[in-house]
CSV table of C-alpha atoms in Angstrom, one decimal:
chain,number,residue,atom,x,y,z
A,1,MET,CA,0.0,0.0,0.0
A,2,LEU,CA,1.2,3.5,-0.8
A,3,ARG,CA,2.8,5.1,2.2
A,4,THR,CA,3.2,8.8,2.6
A,5,LEU,CA,6.3,10.3,4.3
A,6,THR,CA,4.9,13.7,5.1
A,7,VAL,CA,3.0,15.2,8.0
A,8,SER,CA,-0.3,13.5,8.9
A,9,LEU,CA,-3.0,14.1,6.4
A,10,ALA,CA,-6.3,15.5,7.5
A,11,VAL,CA,-9.3,13.4,6.4
A,12,PHE,CA,-12.5,15.0,5.3
A,13,LEU,CA,-14.3,12.2,3.5
A,14,ALA,CA,-17.3,11.5,5.7
A,15,ASN,CA,-19.8,13.3,3.6
A,16,LEU,CA,-18.7,12.3,0.1
A,17,THR,CA,-21.3,10.8,-2.2
A,18,LEU,CA,-18.5,9.3,-4.3
A,19,SER,CA,-15.8,6.9,-3.1
A,20,PRO,CA,-12.3,8.5,-2.7
A,21,PHE,CA,-11.1,6.7,-5.8
A,22,GLU,CA,-14.1,7.8,-7.9
A,23,LEU,CA,-13.7,11.4,-6.7
A,24,ALA,CA,-10.0,11.3,-7.6
A,25,ARG,CA,-10.9,10.2,-11.1
A,26,ALA,CA,-13.4,12.9,-11.4
A,27,TYR,CA,-10.8,15.5,-10.5
A,28,ALA,CA,-8.4,14.0,-12.9
A,29,ALA,CA,-10.9,13.8,-15.8
A,30,ASP,CA,-12.3,17.3,-15.4
A,31,PRO,CA,-9.9,20.0,-14.3
A,32,ALA,CA,-12.9,22.4,-14.5
A,33,VAL,CA,-14.1,20.8,-11.3
A,34,ILE,CA,-11.1,22.4,-9.6
A,35,SER,CA,-10.7,25.7,-11.3
A,36,THR,CA,-11.3,27.4,-14.6
A,37,SER,CA,-9.1,30.5,-14.2
A,38,LEU,CA,-5.7,29.3,-12.9
A,39,ASN,CA,-2.7,28.7,-15.2
A,40,TYR,CA,0.1,26.3,-14.5
A,41,ASP,CA,3.7,27.6,-14.7
A,42,SER,CA,5.5,24.8,-16.6
A,43,GLN,CA,8.8,26.6,-16.6
A,44,ALA,CA,8.7,27.0,-12.9
A,45,GLU,CA,7.9,23.3,-12.6
A,46,ARG,CA,11.0,22.4,-14.6
A,47,GLN,CA,13.1,24.7,-12.6
A,48,LEU,CA,12.0,23.2,-9.3
A,49,LEU,CA,12.7,19.7,-10.7
A,50,GLU,CA,16.2,20.9,-11.7
A,51,MET,CA,16.7,22.3,-8.1
A,52,ALA,CA,15.5,19.1,-6.6
A,53,ASN,CA,17.8,17.0,-8.7
A,54,GLN,CA,20.8,19.3,-8.0
A,55,ALA,CA,20.2,18.7,-4.3
A,56,ARG,CA,19.9,15.0,-4.8
A,57,ALA,CA,23.2,14.9,-6.9
A,58,GLN,CA,25.0,16.7,-4.1
A,59,ALA,CA,23.7,14.1,-1.7
A,60,GLY,CA,24.9,11.3,-4.1
A,61,LEU,CA,21.4,10.3,-5.1
A,62,SER,CA,19.9,9.4,-8.5
A,63,ALA,CA,17.8,12.0,-10.3
A,64,LEU,CA,14.0,12.0,-10.1
A,65,GLN,CA,12.3,11.2,-13.4
A,66,ILE,CA,9.1,13.1,-14.3
A,67,ASP,CA,5.9,11.0,-14.5
A,68,GLU,CA,3.1,12.7,-16.3
A,69,GLY,CA,0.5,11.1,-14.1
A,70,LEU,CA,2.2,12.4,-10.9
A,71,ARG,CA,2.5,15.8,-12.5
A,72,LYS,CA,-1.2,15.8,-13.3
A,73,ALA,CA,-2.0,14.9,-9.7
A,74,ALA,CA,0.3,17.6,-8.4
A,75,ARG,CA,-1.1,20.2,-10.7
A,76,ALA,CA,-4.7,19.4,-9.7
A,77,HIS,CA,-3.8,19.7,-6.0
A,78,THR,CA,-2.0,22.9,-6.5
A,79,ALA,CA,-5.0,24.4,-8.4
A,80,ILE,CA,-7.3,23.5,-5.5
A,81,GLN,CA,-4.9,25.2,-3.0
A,82,ALA,CA,-4.5,28.3,-5.1
A,83,SER,CA,-8.2,28.6,-5.8
A,84,ARG,CA,-9.0,28.4,-2.1
A,85,GLU,CA,-5.9,30.3,-1.0
A,86,LYS,CA,-5.0,27.6,1.5
A,87,LEU,CA,-2.1,25.3,2.0
A,88,SER,CA,-2.9,21.7,2.9
A,89,HIS,CA,-2.1,18.1,2.0
A,90,GLN,CA,-5.9,17.4,1.8
A,91,LEU,CA,-8.6,20.0,1.5
A,92,PRO,CA,-12.3,19.3,2.3
A,93,GLY,CA,-13.9,17.1,-0.3
A,94,GLU,CA,-10.5,16.1,-1.8
A,95,PRO,CA,-9.2,12.5,-2.0
A,96,ALA,CA,-6.1,11.5,-0.1
A,97,LEU,CA,-2.7,11.3,-1.7
A,98,ALA,CA,-2.8,7.6,-2.4
A,99,GLN,CA,-6.1,7.9,-4.3
A,100,ARG,CA,-5.0,11.0,-6.2
A,101,LEU,CA,-1.8,9.3,-7.4
A,102,ALA,CA,-3.6,6.1,-8.3
A,103,ALA,CA,-6.2,8.0,-10.3
A,104,ASN,CA,-3.6,9.8,-12.4
A,105,SER,CA,-0.7,7.4,-12.8
A,106,ASP,CA,-0.6,3.9,-14.3
A,107,LEU,CA,2.7,3.1,-12.5
A,108,HIS,CA,3.0,0.5,-9.7
A,109,LEU,CA,3.7,2.9,-6.8
A,110,GLU,CA,5.2,1.3,-3.7
A,111,ARG,CA,5.4,4.4,-1.6
A,112,GLY,CA,4.8,8.1,-2.0
A,113,GLY,CA,5.2,11.5,-0.4
A,114,GLU,CA,4.2,15.1,-0.9
A,115,ASN,CA,5.5,18.6,-0.3
A,116,VAL,CA,3.3,21.6,-0.5
A,117,ALA,CA,4.5,25.2,-0.2
A,118,PHE,CA,3.9,28.8,-1.2
A,119,ALA,CA,6.2,31.8,-1.5
A,120,ALA,CA,7.0,34.8,-3.7
A,121,SER,CA,9.8,33.1,-5.6
A,122,LEU,CA,11.1,29.6,-6.5
A,123,ASP,CA,14.3,30.2,-4.6
A,124,GLN,CA,12.3,30.9,-1.5
A,125,VAL,CA,10.2,27.7,-2.1
A,126,GLN,CA,13.3,25.6,-2.5
A,127,ARG,CA,15.1,27.1,0.5
A,128,SER,CA,12.1,26.6,2.8
A,129,LEU,CA,11.7,23.0,1.7
A,130,MET,CA,15.3,22.1,2.2
A,131,THR,CA,15.4,23.7,5.7
A,132,SER,CA,12.3,21.8,6.8
A,133,PRO,CA,13.3,18.2,7.9
A,134,PRO,CA,10.1,16.4,6.7
A,135,HIS,CA,10.2,18.2,3.3
A,136,ARG,CA,13.9,17.7,2.9
A,137,GLU,CA,13.4,14.0,3.7
A,138,ASN,CA,11.0,13.7,0.7
A,139,LEU,CA,13.3,15.6,-1.6
A,140,LEU,CA,16.3,13.5,-0.6
A,141,ASN,CA,14.6,10.1,-0.1
A,142,PRO,CA,16.8,7.6,-2.0
A,143,ALA,CA,13.8,5.3,-2.6
A,144,PHE,CA,11.9,7.9,-4.7
A,145,ASN,CA,12.6,7.6,-8.4
A,146,VAL,CA,9.7,9.5,-10.0
A,147,ALA,CA,8.0,12.8,-9.3
A,148,GLY,CA,5.5,15.3,-10.6
A,149,PHE,CA,5.5,19.0,-9.7
A,150,GLY,CA,2.7,21.5,-10.0
A,151,VAL,CA,3.1,25.3,-9.8
A,152,VAL,CA,0.4,27.9,-10.0
A,153,ARG,CA,0.9,31.7,-9.6
A,154,ARG,CA,-1.9,33.6,-8.0
A,155,GLY,CA,-1.0,37.3,-7.8
A,156,TYR,CA,2.4,37.6,-6.2
A,157,VAL,CA,2.3,34.1,-4.7
A,158,LEU,CA,3.5,30.8,-6.1
A,159,TYR,CA,1.6,27.7,-4.9
A,160,VAL,CA,3.6,24.5,-5.2
A,161,THR,CA,2.9,20.8,-4.9
A,162,GLN,CA,5.6,18.2,-5.2
A,163,ASP,CA,4.5,14.6,-5.5
A,164,PHE,CA,7.1,11.8,-5.1
A,165,ALA,CA,6.9,8.1,-5.5
A,166,GLN,CA,8.8,4.9,-5.7
A,167,ALA,CA,7.8,3.2,-8.9
A,168,GLY,CA,8.4,-0.5,-9.3
A,169,PRO,CA,7.9,-3.0,-12.2
A,170,THR,CA,4.6,-4.7,-12.8
A,171,TYR,CA,4.9,-8.4,-13.5
A,172,SER,CA,2.5,-10.7,-15.2
A,173,ALA,CA,0.8,-13.5,-13.2
A,174,SER,CA,3.1,-16.2,-14.6
A,175,ALA,CA,6.2,-14.1,-14.0
A,176,SER,CA,5.3,-13.2,-10.4
A,177,GLU,CA,4.4,-16.8,-9.7
A,178,GLU,CA,7.9,-17.9,-11.0
A,179,MET,CA,9.5,-15.4,-8.6
A,180,VAL,CA,7.6,-16.8,-5.7
A,181,ALA,CA,8.5,-20.4,-6.7
A,182,ASP,CA,12.2,-19.4,-7.1
A,183,ALA,CA,12.1,-17.9,-3.6
A,184,ILE,CA,10.7,-21.1,-2.1
A,185,THR,CA,13.4,-23.2,-3.9
A,186,HIS,CA,16.1,-20.9,-2.6
A,187,VAL,CA,14.9,-21.2,1.0
A,188,ARG,CA,14.7,-25.0,0.8
A,189,GLU,CA,18.3,-25.1,-0.6
A,190,GLN,CA,19.6,-22.9,2.1
A,191,LYS,CA,18.1,-25.1,4.8
A,192,LYS,CA,19.5,-28.2,2.9
A,193,LEU,CA,16.0,-29.6,2.5
A,194,SER,CA,14.6,-31.6,-0.4
A,195,ARG,CA,13.3,-29.6,-3.4
A,196,LEU,CA,9.5,-29.3,-3.5
A,197,ARG,CA,7.5,-30.3,-6.5
A,198,ARG,CA,5.5,-27.5,-8.0
A,199,LEU,CA,1.9,-28.3,-8.9
A,200,LYS,CA,0.4,-26.4,-11.8
A,201,THR,CA,-3.2,-26.2,-10.9
A,202,GLY,CA,-5.7,-23.4,-11.3
A,203,ALA,CA,-7.0,-23.4,-7.8
A,204,ALA,CA,-4.3,-21.2,-6.3
A,205,GLN,CA,-4.5,-18.7,-9.1
A,206,SER,CA,-8.3,-18.6,-8.8
A,207,THR,CA,-8.0,-18.0,-5.1
A,208,ALA,CA,-5.5,-15.2,-5.6
A,209,CYS,CA,-7.7,-13.4,-8.1
A,210,SER,CA,-10.8,-14.0,-5.9
A,211,MET,CA,-9.0,-12.2,-3.0
A,212,ALA,CA,-8.1,-9.3,-5.3
A,213,GLU,CA,-11.7,-9.0,-6.5
A,214,SER,CA,-13.1,-9.0,-3.0
A,215,ASN,CA,-10.3,-6.9,-1.6
A,216,SER,CA,-9.8,-9.4,1.2
A,217,LEU,CA,-7.5,-12.2,2.2
A,218,HIS,CA,-10.4,-14.1,3.7
A,219,THR,CA,-12.3,-15.6,0.8
A,220,PRO,CA,-13.9,-19.1,0.6
A,221,LEU,CA,-11.5,-21.9,-0.3
A,222,SER,CA,-12.1,-24.6,-2.9
A,223,ARG,CA,-12.3,-28.2,-1.9
A,224,GLU,CA,-8.9,-28.8,-3.5
A,225,LEU,CA,-7.2,-26.1,-1.4
A,226,LYS,CA,-8.9,-27.3,1.8
A,227,GLN,CA,-7.0,-30.6,1.4
A,228,SER,CA,-3.6,-28.9,1.5
A,229,ARG,CA,-1.4,-29.1,4.6
A,230,TYR,CA,-0.7,-25.3,4.8
A,231,ILE,CA,-2.2,-22.3,3.1
A,232,LEU,CA,-0.5,-18.9,3.0
A,233,ARG,CA,-2.5,-15.9,1.7
A,234,TYR,CA,-0.8,-12.5,1.6
A,235,THR,CA,-0.2,-9.3,-0.3
A,236,SER,CA,3.2,-8.0,-1.4
A,237,ASN,CA,4.9,-5.4,-3.5
A,238,HIS,CA,7.8,-7.7,-4.1
A,239,PRO,CA,6.9,-11.2,-5.3
A,240,GLU,CA,10.4,-12.4,-4.8
A,241,GLN,CA,10.1,-11.8,-1.1
A,242,LEU,CA,8.2,-14.4,1.0
A,243,PRO,CA,6.1,-13.4,4.0
A,244,THR,CA,7.6,-13.5,7.5
A,245,SER,CA,5.3,-16.5,8.3
A,246,SER,CA,6.8,-18.7,5.6
A,247,PRO,CA,9.9,-20.1,7.3
A,248,ARG,CA,7.9,-22.3,9.7
A,249,VAL,CA,6.1,-23.8,6.8
A,250,LEU,CA,9.0,-24.2,4.5
A,251,GLU,CA,11.1,-25.9,7.1
A,252,ASP,CA,8.5,-28.7,7.5
A,253,ARG,CA,10.2,-31.9,6.4
A,254,ASP,CA,6.9,-33.5,5.6
A,255,ILE,CA,5.8,-31.3,2.8
A,256,ARG,CA,6.5,-32.5,-0.7
A,257,ALA,CA,4.8,-30.1,-3.1
A,258,PHE,CA,3.4,-26.6,-3.5
A,259,ALA,CA,1.2,-24.5,-5.7
A,260,VAL,CA,1.2,-20.8,-6.2
A,261,GLY,CA,-1.2,-18.3,-7.6
A,262,SER,CA,-0.6,-14.5,-8.0
A,263,CYS,CA,-2.9,-11.7,-9.1
A,264,TYR,CA,-1.8,-8.1,-9.5
A,265,ALA,CA,-4.6,-5.7,-8.9
A,266,ARG,CA,-5.6,-2.2,-7.7
A,267,THR,CA,-8.2,-2.3,-5.0
A,268,PRO,CA,-9.7,0.2,-2.5
A,269,SER,CA,-7.1,-1.0,0.1
A,270,TYR,CA,-4.3,-0.9,-2.4
A,271,PRO,CA,-5.2,1.9,-4.9
A,272,ASN,CA,-1.7,1.9,-6.3
A,273,GLY,CA,-1.6,-1.9,-6.9
A,274,VAL,CA,-0.3,-4.9,-5.1
A,275,TYR,CA,0.3,-8.6,-5.7
A,276,TRP,CA,-2.3,-10.9,-4.1
A,277,VAL,CA,-0.7,-14.3,-3.5
A,278,ALA,CA,-2.1,-17.7,-2.5
A,279,LEU,CA,0.4,-20.4,-1.6
A,280,THR,CA,-0.6,-24.0,-0.8
A,281,PHE,CA,1.7,-26.8,0.5
A,282,TYR,CA,1.1,-30.6,0.4
């Protein structure tokens, strides 16, 4: 699930008639919902990115790459702040950061953060962000590799939003299942245990996708899966990493085979995508 690395975000969603994800898509699809009179300063956005990457280079970090989806999300949030003349990570009626990023970007985002600021000049914006520990942490976070900046000038004031994220690859079901299977084999080899036979059945895959569709790990099991010795059901951003509960199962000398099912999906609990995995051992 996307994690933010900024100050706590205020929540004002109790009276929404749309879900947070639906509202985020409405904002993304129709900028007029936000404002019809504000203009984005694309040159200022490029300059702020250059400033950010200069600071990262001085810290020995890789440069941030622009993602158009994140820029769209940042611009929409900046327009709301400028139109209401108020600085906040979440204004009344606005979706939270995770939903805003998910509605605008197709990337698999593992974590995210946001800086907001206003000042009379870009130099003042950059200076205030770099001297504030939580904002500096976002700018110099080594995990972040993509970003999108939005800048709106209202009168003599620049309103700024910087959205950051760690984007990871998205694997197919078969590729992610192979990664899980390789991890199981590696653990067994390390423990000097016999190699497990991999069963190619559709039951585990069906269960993984059922969990994703229901946005829950607790879905009914088929008769086939109920006959297994162990069942592990979990979500992960990294298919190659097994859950912490797996060693006890994998070290059982009585198991002889396993089946794995994986289903990547975006859900209300994981708006930026996650792998739903079902592992059965026999």
